């Protein structure tokens, strides 16, 4: 039997977490790729030409200007006389994210460190993120892109690392969806991150048939999120440890019996073995 209690199978976890990974992985934003950009620019030009022709000989009500740190575009009148943001406007906003001239600095809590990143909006962000938690996002990996480029150009500054846990950005804190939205919207990131410490737990499977853990994971993720701790080996291990070394909710398993890889590979490494040697990324409680 699988030595990790209540661990969902990869198939059953796919539906639950696919949406989260799709929304977060690499923070892909329409308009960032050259092909998307050319297509949207062509659409903008076409709609502008059609709009100019349609205005001749007509008397329309003045459009209301939308302003937010500068002109954002025009409102279109729909059939009911109500304003509606055009598809072209939306494409332009995604291609050129609004920049707050002075983004709010995050108030760091105990156990957090501050990281500031000024990214280039025309460059792919280059982050693989796990959005399984409700109030933070986990950095699965850093790829080529704006974040890596910024880090290489500013070696003396605090920077984002793989396995960091992003708990806030600018004024957004408390909801993963808000954090991801602000990461997409803003090009200046004032981040609050938690950096984990690695804990190693060894379990004799003959003595402890189960770890007593509830786990969640993303299909493409490289860790297992601990979402529940029940009766079992980990609970007993915690009882013998000082507070700072106890495994907690939202910690992450990244290695089992010397094996790292996808969530599925981690679960396979825990099957039909006599002992478990587990590396857990532990985050301090906020």
CSV table of C-alpha atoms in Angstrom, one decimal:
chain,number,residue,atom,x,y,z
A,1,UNK,CA,0.0,0.0,0.0
A,2,UNK,CA,1.0,3.6,-0.4
A,3,UNK,CA,2.7,4.6,2.8
A,4,UNK,CA,1.3,8.2,2.6
A,5,UNK,CA,-2.2,8.2,3.9
A,6,UNK,CA,-5.0,9.9,2.1
A,7,UNK,CA,-2.8,10.8,-0.8
A,8,UNK,CA,-4.9,11.4,-3.9
A,9,UNK,CA,-4.1,9.5,-7.0
A,10,UNK,CA,-2.7,11.6,-9.9
A,11,UNK,CA,-5.9,11.0,-11.8
A,12,UNK,CA,-8.2,12.2,-9.0
A,13,UNK,CA,-6.1,15.2,-8.3
A,14,UNK,CA,-6.0,16.4,-11.9
A,15,UNK,CA,-9.5,17.9,-12.1
A,16,UNK,CA,-9.0,19.6,-8.7
A,17,UNK,CA,-5.7,21.3,-9.5
A,18,UNK,CA,-5.5,21.6,-13.2
A,19,UNK,CA,-7.3,25.0,-13.2
A,20,UNK,CA,-4.9,26.3,-10.6
A,21,UNK,CA,-1.8,25.2,-12.5
A,22,UNK,CA,-3.3,26.6,-15.8
A,23,UNK,CA,-3.8,30.0,-14.2
A,24,UNK,CA,-0.5,30.1,-12.5
A,25,UNK,CA,2.1,28.1,-14.4
A,26,UNK,CA,4.7,30.5,-16.0
A,27,UNK,CA,2.2,33.3,-15.4
A,28,UNK,CA,1.6,33.4,-19.2
A,29,UNK,CA,-0.3,36.5,-20.2
A,30,UNK,CA,-1.9,36.9,-23.6
A,31,UNK,CA,0.0,39.4,-25.6
A,32,UNK,CA,3.4,38.6,-24.2
A,33,UNK,CA,4.4,36.3,-27.0
A,34,UNK,CA,5.4,38.0,-30.3
A,35,UNK,CA,2.7,36.1,-32.3
A,36,UNK,CA,0.0,37.2,-29.9
A,37,UNK,CA,1.3,40.8,-29.9
A,38,UNK,CA,1.3,41.0,-33.7
A,39,UNK,CA,-2.2,39.6,-33.9
A,40,UNK,CA,-3.6,42.0,-31.3
A,41,UNK,CA,-1.9,45.0,-33.0
A,42,UNK,CA,-3.5,44.0,-36.3
A,43,UNK,CA,-6.9,43.7,-34.6
A,44,UNK,CA,-6.5,47.1,-33.0
A,45,UNK,CA,-5.6,48.7,-36.3
A,46,UNK,CA,-8.6,47.0,-38.1
A,47,UNK,CA,-11.1,48.0,-35.4
A,48,UNK,CA,-9.7,51.6,-35.4
A,49,UNK,CA,-10.2,51.9,-39.2
A,50,UNK,CA,-13.7,50.4,-39.0
A,51,UNK,CA,-14.6,52.8,-36.2
A,52,UNK,CA,-13.4,55.8,-38.1
A,53,UNK,CA,-15.6,54.9,-41.1
A,54,UNK,CA,-18.6,54.2,-39.0
A,55,UNK,CA,-18.4,57.6,-37.3
A,56,UNK,CA,-18.8,59.5,-40.5
A,57,UNK,CA,-22.3,61.0,-40.9
A,58,UNK,CA,-23.3,59.8,-37.4
A,59,UNK,CA,-23.8,61.8,-34.2
A,60,UNK,CA,-22.9,59.7,-31.2
A,61,UNK,CA,-22.8,60.6,-27.6
A,62,UNK,CA,-19.3,61.5,-26.4
A,63,UNK,CA,-17.3,58.6,-25.1
A,64,UNK,CA,-16.4,58.6,-21.4
A,65,UNK,CA,-12.7,58.6,-20.8
A,66,UNK,CA,-11.3,55.9,-18.5
A,67,UNK,CA,-8.4,57.1,-16.5
A,68,UNK,CA,-6.1,55.3,-14.1
A,69,UNK,CA,-2.6,56.9,-14.0
A,70,UNK,CA,-3.2,58.1,-17.6
A,71,UNK,CA,-5.7,57.5,-20.4
A,72,UNK,CA,-6.7,53.8,-20.5
A,73,UNK,CA,-8.9,53.9,-23.6
A,74,UNK,CA,-12.5,54.7,-24.5
A,75,UNK,CA,-15.8,53.2,-23.6
A,76,UNK,CA,-18.0,51.8,-26.3
A,77,UNK,CA,-21.7,52.2,-26.2
A,78,UNK,CA,-23.7,49.0,-26.4
A,79,UNK,CA,-27.2,48.5,-27.7
A,80,UNK,CA,-28.7,49.4,-24.4
A,81,UNK,CA,-26.8,52.6,-24.1
A,82,UNK,CA,-24.4,51.3,-21.5
A,83,UNK,CA,-20.6,51.6,-21.8
A,84,UNK,CA,-18.6,48.4,-22.4
A,85,UNK,CA,-14.9,48.0,-22.6
A,86,UNK,CA,-13.9,46.8,-26.1
A,87,UNK,CA,-12.0,43.6,-26.9
A,88,UNK,CA,-9.3,45.8,-28.4
A,89,UNK,CA,-9.0,47.8,-25.2
A,90,UNK,CA,-8.6,44.6,-23.2
A,91,UNK,CA,-5.9,43.3,-25.5
A,92,UNK,CA,-4.0,46.6,-25.2
A,93,UNK,CA,-4.2,46.5,-21.4
A,94,UNK,CA,-2.9,42.9,-21.3
A,95,UNK,CA,-0.1,43.8,-23.7
A,96,UNK,CA,0.9,46.9,-21.7
A,97,UNK,CA,0.1,46.3,-18.0
A,98,UNK,CA,-0.7,49.4,-16.0
A,99,UNK,CA,2.1,50.5,-13.8
A,100,UNK,CA,1.5,52.1,-10.5
A,101,UNK,CA,4.1,55.0,-10.3
A,102,UNK,CA,4.6,54.2,-6.6
A,103,UNK,CA,3.3,50.7,-5.8
A,104,UNK,CA,2.5,50.1,-2.1
A,105,UNK,CA,5.3,48.6,-0.2
A,106,UNK,CA,4.3,45.4,1.6
A,107,UNK,CA,4.5,45.3,5.4
A,108,UNK,CA,6.7,42.4,6.2
A,109,UNK,CA,5.6,40.0,8.9
A,110,UNK,CA,7.9,37.8,11.1
A,111,UNK,CA,9.5,35.2,9.0
A,112,UNK,CA,9.1,37.1,5.7
A,113,UNK,CA,11.8,38.8,3.6
A,114,UNK,CA,11.3,41.5,1.1
A,115,UNK,CA,12.1,41.2,-2.6
A,116,UNK,CA,11.7,43.9,-5.2
A,117,UNK,CA,11.6,43.1,-8.9
A,118,UNK,CA,11.1,45.6,-11.8
A,119,UNK,CA,10.2,43.4,-14.8
A,120,UNK,CA,10.1,44.2,-18.5
A,121,UNK,CA,6.4,43.8,-19.6
A,122,UNK,CA,7.4,42.6,-23.1
A,123,UNK,CA,9.4,39.7,-21.8
A,124,UNK,CA,7.8,36.4,-20.6
A,125,UNK,CA,7.8,36.4,-16.8
A,126,UNK,CA,9.4,33.0,-16.5
A,127,UNK,CA,7.9,31.5,-13.3
A,128,UNK,CA,6.3,28.1,-12.7
A,129,UNK,CA,3.9,28.6,-9.8
A,130,UNK,CA,1.9,26.2,-7.7
A,131,UNK,CA,-1.4,27.9,-6.6
A,132,UNK,CA,-2.9,25.1,-4.5
A,133,UNK,CA,-2.9,27.2,-1.3
A,134,UNK,CA,-5.6,29.7,-0.6
A,135,UNK,CA,-3.4,32.5,0.7
A,136,UNK,CA,0.0,32.1,-1.0
A,137,UNK,CA,1.7,30.8,-4.1
A,138,UNK,CA,4.7,28.5,-4.2
A,139,UNK,CA,7.6,28.9,-6.7
A,140,UNK,CA,8.1,25.6,-8.4
A,141,UNK,CA,10.8,26.9,-10.6
A,142,UNK,CA,12.4,29.9,-12.3
A,143,UNK,CA,12.8,29.8,-16.1
A,144,UNK,CA,14.3,32.1,-18.6
A,145,UNK,CA,12.4,35.3,-18.6
A,146,UNK,CA,12.0,38.7,-16.9
A,147,UNK,CA,12.5,37.5,-13.3
A,148,UNK,CA,15.7,35.6,-14.1
A,149,UNK,CA,17.0,38.6,-16.1
A,150,UNK,CA,16.3,41.0,-13.3
A,151,UNK,CA,18.1,38.7,-10.8
A,152,UNK,CA,21.2,38.4,-13.0
A,153,UNK,CA,21.4,42.2,-13.4
A,154,UNK,CA,21.1,42.9,-9.7
A,155,UNK,CA,23.3,40.3,-7.9
A,156,UNK,CA,23.6,42.3,-4.7
A,157,UNK,CA,19.9,42.5,-4.0
A,158,UNK,CA,17.5,40.0,-2.4
A,159,UNK,CA,16.0,37.9,-5.2
A,160,UNK,CA,13.3,35.3,-5.7
A,161,UNK,CA,14.3,31.7,-5.5
A,162,UNK,CA,12.8,28.3,-6.3
A,163,UNK,CA,10.8,27.0,-3.4
A,164,UNK,CA,10.0,30.5,-2.1
A,165,UNK,CA,6.4,31.0,-0.9
A,166,UNK,CA,5.0,34.3,-2.0
A,167,UNK,CA,2.6,35.7,0.6
A,168,UNK,CA,2.0,39.2,-0.7
A,169,UNK,CA,2.8,41.6,-3.5
A,170,UNK,CA,2.3,45.3,-3.4
A,171,UNK,CA,-1.1,45.8,-1.7
A,172,UNK,CA,-2.3,42.3,-2.4
A,173,UNK,CA,-2.2,39.8,0.5
A,174,UNK,CA,-4.5,37.1,1.9
A,175,UNK,CA,-5.8,35.5,-1.3
A,176,UNK,CA,-3.9,33.6,-3.9
A,177,UNK,CA,-6.1,34.9,-6.7
A,178,UNK,CA,-5.4,38.5,-5.7
A,179,UNK,CA,-1.6,37.8,-5.6
A,180,UNK,CA,-1.6,36.2,-9.0
A,181,UNK,CA,-3.7,39.1,-10.5
A,182,UNK,CA,-1.4,41.7,-9.1
A,183,UNK,CA,1.6,39.8,-10.5
A,184,UNK,CA,0.1,39.9,-13.9
A,185,UNK,CA,-1.0,43.5,-13.6
A,186,UNK,CA,2.0,45.2,-12.2
A,187,UNK,CA,5.5,45.5,-13.6
A,188,UNK,CA,7.0,46.5,-10.3
A,189,UNK,CA,6.8,43.8,-7.6
A,190,UNK,CA,7.2,44.5,-3.9
A,191,UNK,CA,7.1,40.9,-2.7
A,192,UNK,CA,6.9,39.4,0.7
A,193,UNK,CA,8.2,35.8,0.6
A,194,UNK,CA,8.9,33.0,3.0
A,195,UNK,CA,12.1,31.0,2.5
A,196,UNK,CA,11.9,27.5,3.9
A,197,UNK,CA,14.3,25.3,5.9
A,198,UNK,CA,14.7,21.7,5.0
A,199,UNK,CA,13.7,19.1,7.6
A,200,UNK,CA,14.6,15.4,7.2
A,201,UNK,CA,12.2,12.7,8.6
A,202,UNK,CA,13.0,9.0,8.7
A,203,UNK,CA,10.2,6.6,9.2
A,204,UNK,CA,10.3,2.8,9.9
A,205,UNK,CA,7.3,1.5,7.9
A,206,UNK,CA,7.0,-1.7,9.9
A,207,UNK,CA,6.5,0.4,13.1
A,208,UNK,CA,4.5,3.2,11.4
A,209,UNK,CA,2.3,1.9,8.5
A,210,UNK,CA,1.2,5.4,7.6
A,211,UNK,CA,2.6,8.9,7.8
A,212,UNK,CA,-0.8,10.3,8.7
A,213,UNK,CA,-0.7,13.1,6.1
A,214,UNK,CA,-3.3,14.5,3.8
A,215,UNK,CA,-1.6,15.7,0.7
A,216,UNK,CA,-2.5,17.9,-2.3
A,217,UNK,CA,-0.5,18.3,-5.5
A,218,UNK,CA,-0.5,19.8,-8.9
A,219,UNK,CA,-0.1,17.5,-12.0
A,220,UNK,CA,3.0,19.4,-13.1
A,221,UNK,CA,4.2,20.3,-9.7
A,222,UNK,CA,7.4,19.1,-8.0
A,223,UNK,CA,6.2,18.9,-4.4
A,224,UNK,CA,3.4,17.5,-2.2
A,225,UNK,CA,1.5,20.1,-0.2
A,226,UNK,CA,0.7,19.0,3.4
A,227,UNK,CA,-2.9,19.9,4.0
A,228,UNK,CA,-3.6,17.8,7.0
A,229,UNK,CA,-1.7,16.0,9.8
A,230,UNK,CA,-3.4,13.1,11.4
A,231,UNK,CA,-2.5,10.2,13.7
A,232,UNK,CA,0.7,8.6,12.4
A,233,UNK,CA,4.4,8.8,12.1
A,234,UNK,CA,4.7,12.5,11.4
A,235,UNK,CA,2.4,13.4,14.4
A,236,UNK,CA,4.7,11.3,16.7
A,237,UNK,CA,7.8,12.8,15.2
A,238,UNK,CA,6.4,16.3,15.9
A,239,UNK,CA,5.7,15.5,19.5
A,240,UNK,CA,9.4,14.8,20.0
A,241,UNK,CA,10.7,18.0,18.3
A,242,UNK,CA,11.0,21.6,19.3
A,243,UNK,CA,8.4,24.0,17.8
A,244,UNK,CA,10.7,25.3,15.1
A,245,UNK,CA,11.3,21.8,13.7
A,246,UNK,CA,7.8,20.5,13.7
A,247,UNK,CA,6.2,19.8,10.4
A,248,UNK,CA,3.2,22.1,9.8
A,249,UNK,CA,0.3,22.6,7.4
A,250,UNK,CA,1.4,24.1,4.1
A,251,UNK,CA,4.9,22.6,4.4
A,252,UNK,CA,6.1,20.8,1.2
A,253,UNK,CA,7.6,17.3,0.6
A,254,UNK,CA,10.2,17.6,-2.2
A,255,UNK,CA,12.1,14.3,-1.8
A,256,UNK,CA,11.3,10.7,-0.8
A,257,UNK,CA,14.1,8.1,-0.5
A,258,UNK,CA,16.5,10.2,-2.4
A,259,UNK,CA,14.1,10.8,-5.3
A,260,UNK,CA,12.9,14.2,-6.5
A,261,UNK,CA,10.7,14.9,-9.5
A,262,UNK,CA,7.0,15.3,-10.2
A,263,UNK,CA,4.4,14.7,-7.6
A,264,UNK,CA,3.6,11.3,-9.2
A,265,UNK,CA,7.2,10.3,-9.0
A,266,UNK,CA,7.4,11.2,-5.3
A,267,UNK,CA,4.3,9.1,-4.5
A,268,UNK,CA,5.8,6.2,-6.4
A,269,UNK,CA,9.0,6.4,-4.4
A,270,UNK,CA,6.9,5.9,-1.2
A,271,UNK,CA,5.2,2.7,-2.4
A,272,UNK,CA,6.2,-0.8,-1.1
A,273,UNK,CA,9.3,0.3,0.9
A,274,UNK,CA,10.6,-0.7,4.3
A,275,UNK,CA,11.5,2.8,5.3
A,276,UNK,CA,10.9,6.4,4.2
A,277,UNK,CA,13.6,9.1,4.2
A,278,UNK,CA,11.7,12.3,3.5
A,279,UNK,CA,12.8,15.9,3.0
A,280,UNK,CA,10.2,18.5,3.9
A,281,UNK,CA,10.4,22.2,3.2
A,282,UNK,CA,9.2,23.9,6.4
A,283,UNK,CA,7.8,27.4,6.5
A,284,UNK,CA,7.5,29.4,9.7
A,285,UNK,CA,4.0,30.1,10.8
A,286,UNK,CA,3.0,33.7,10.2
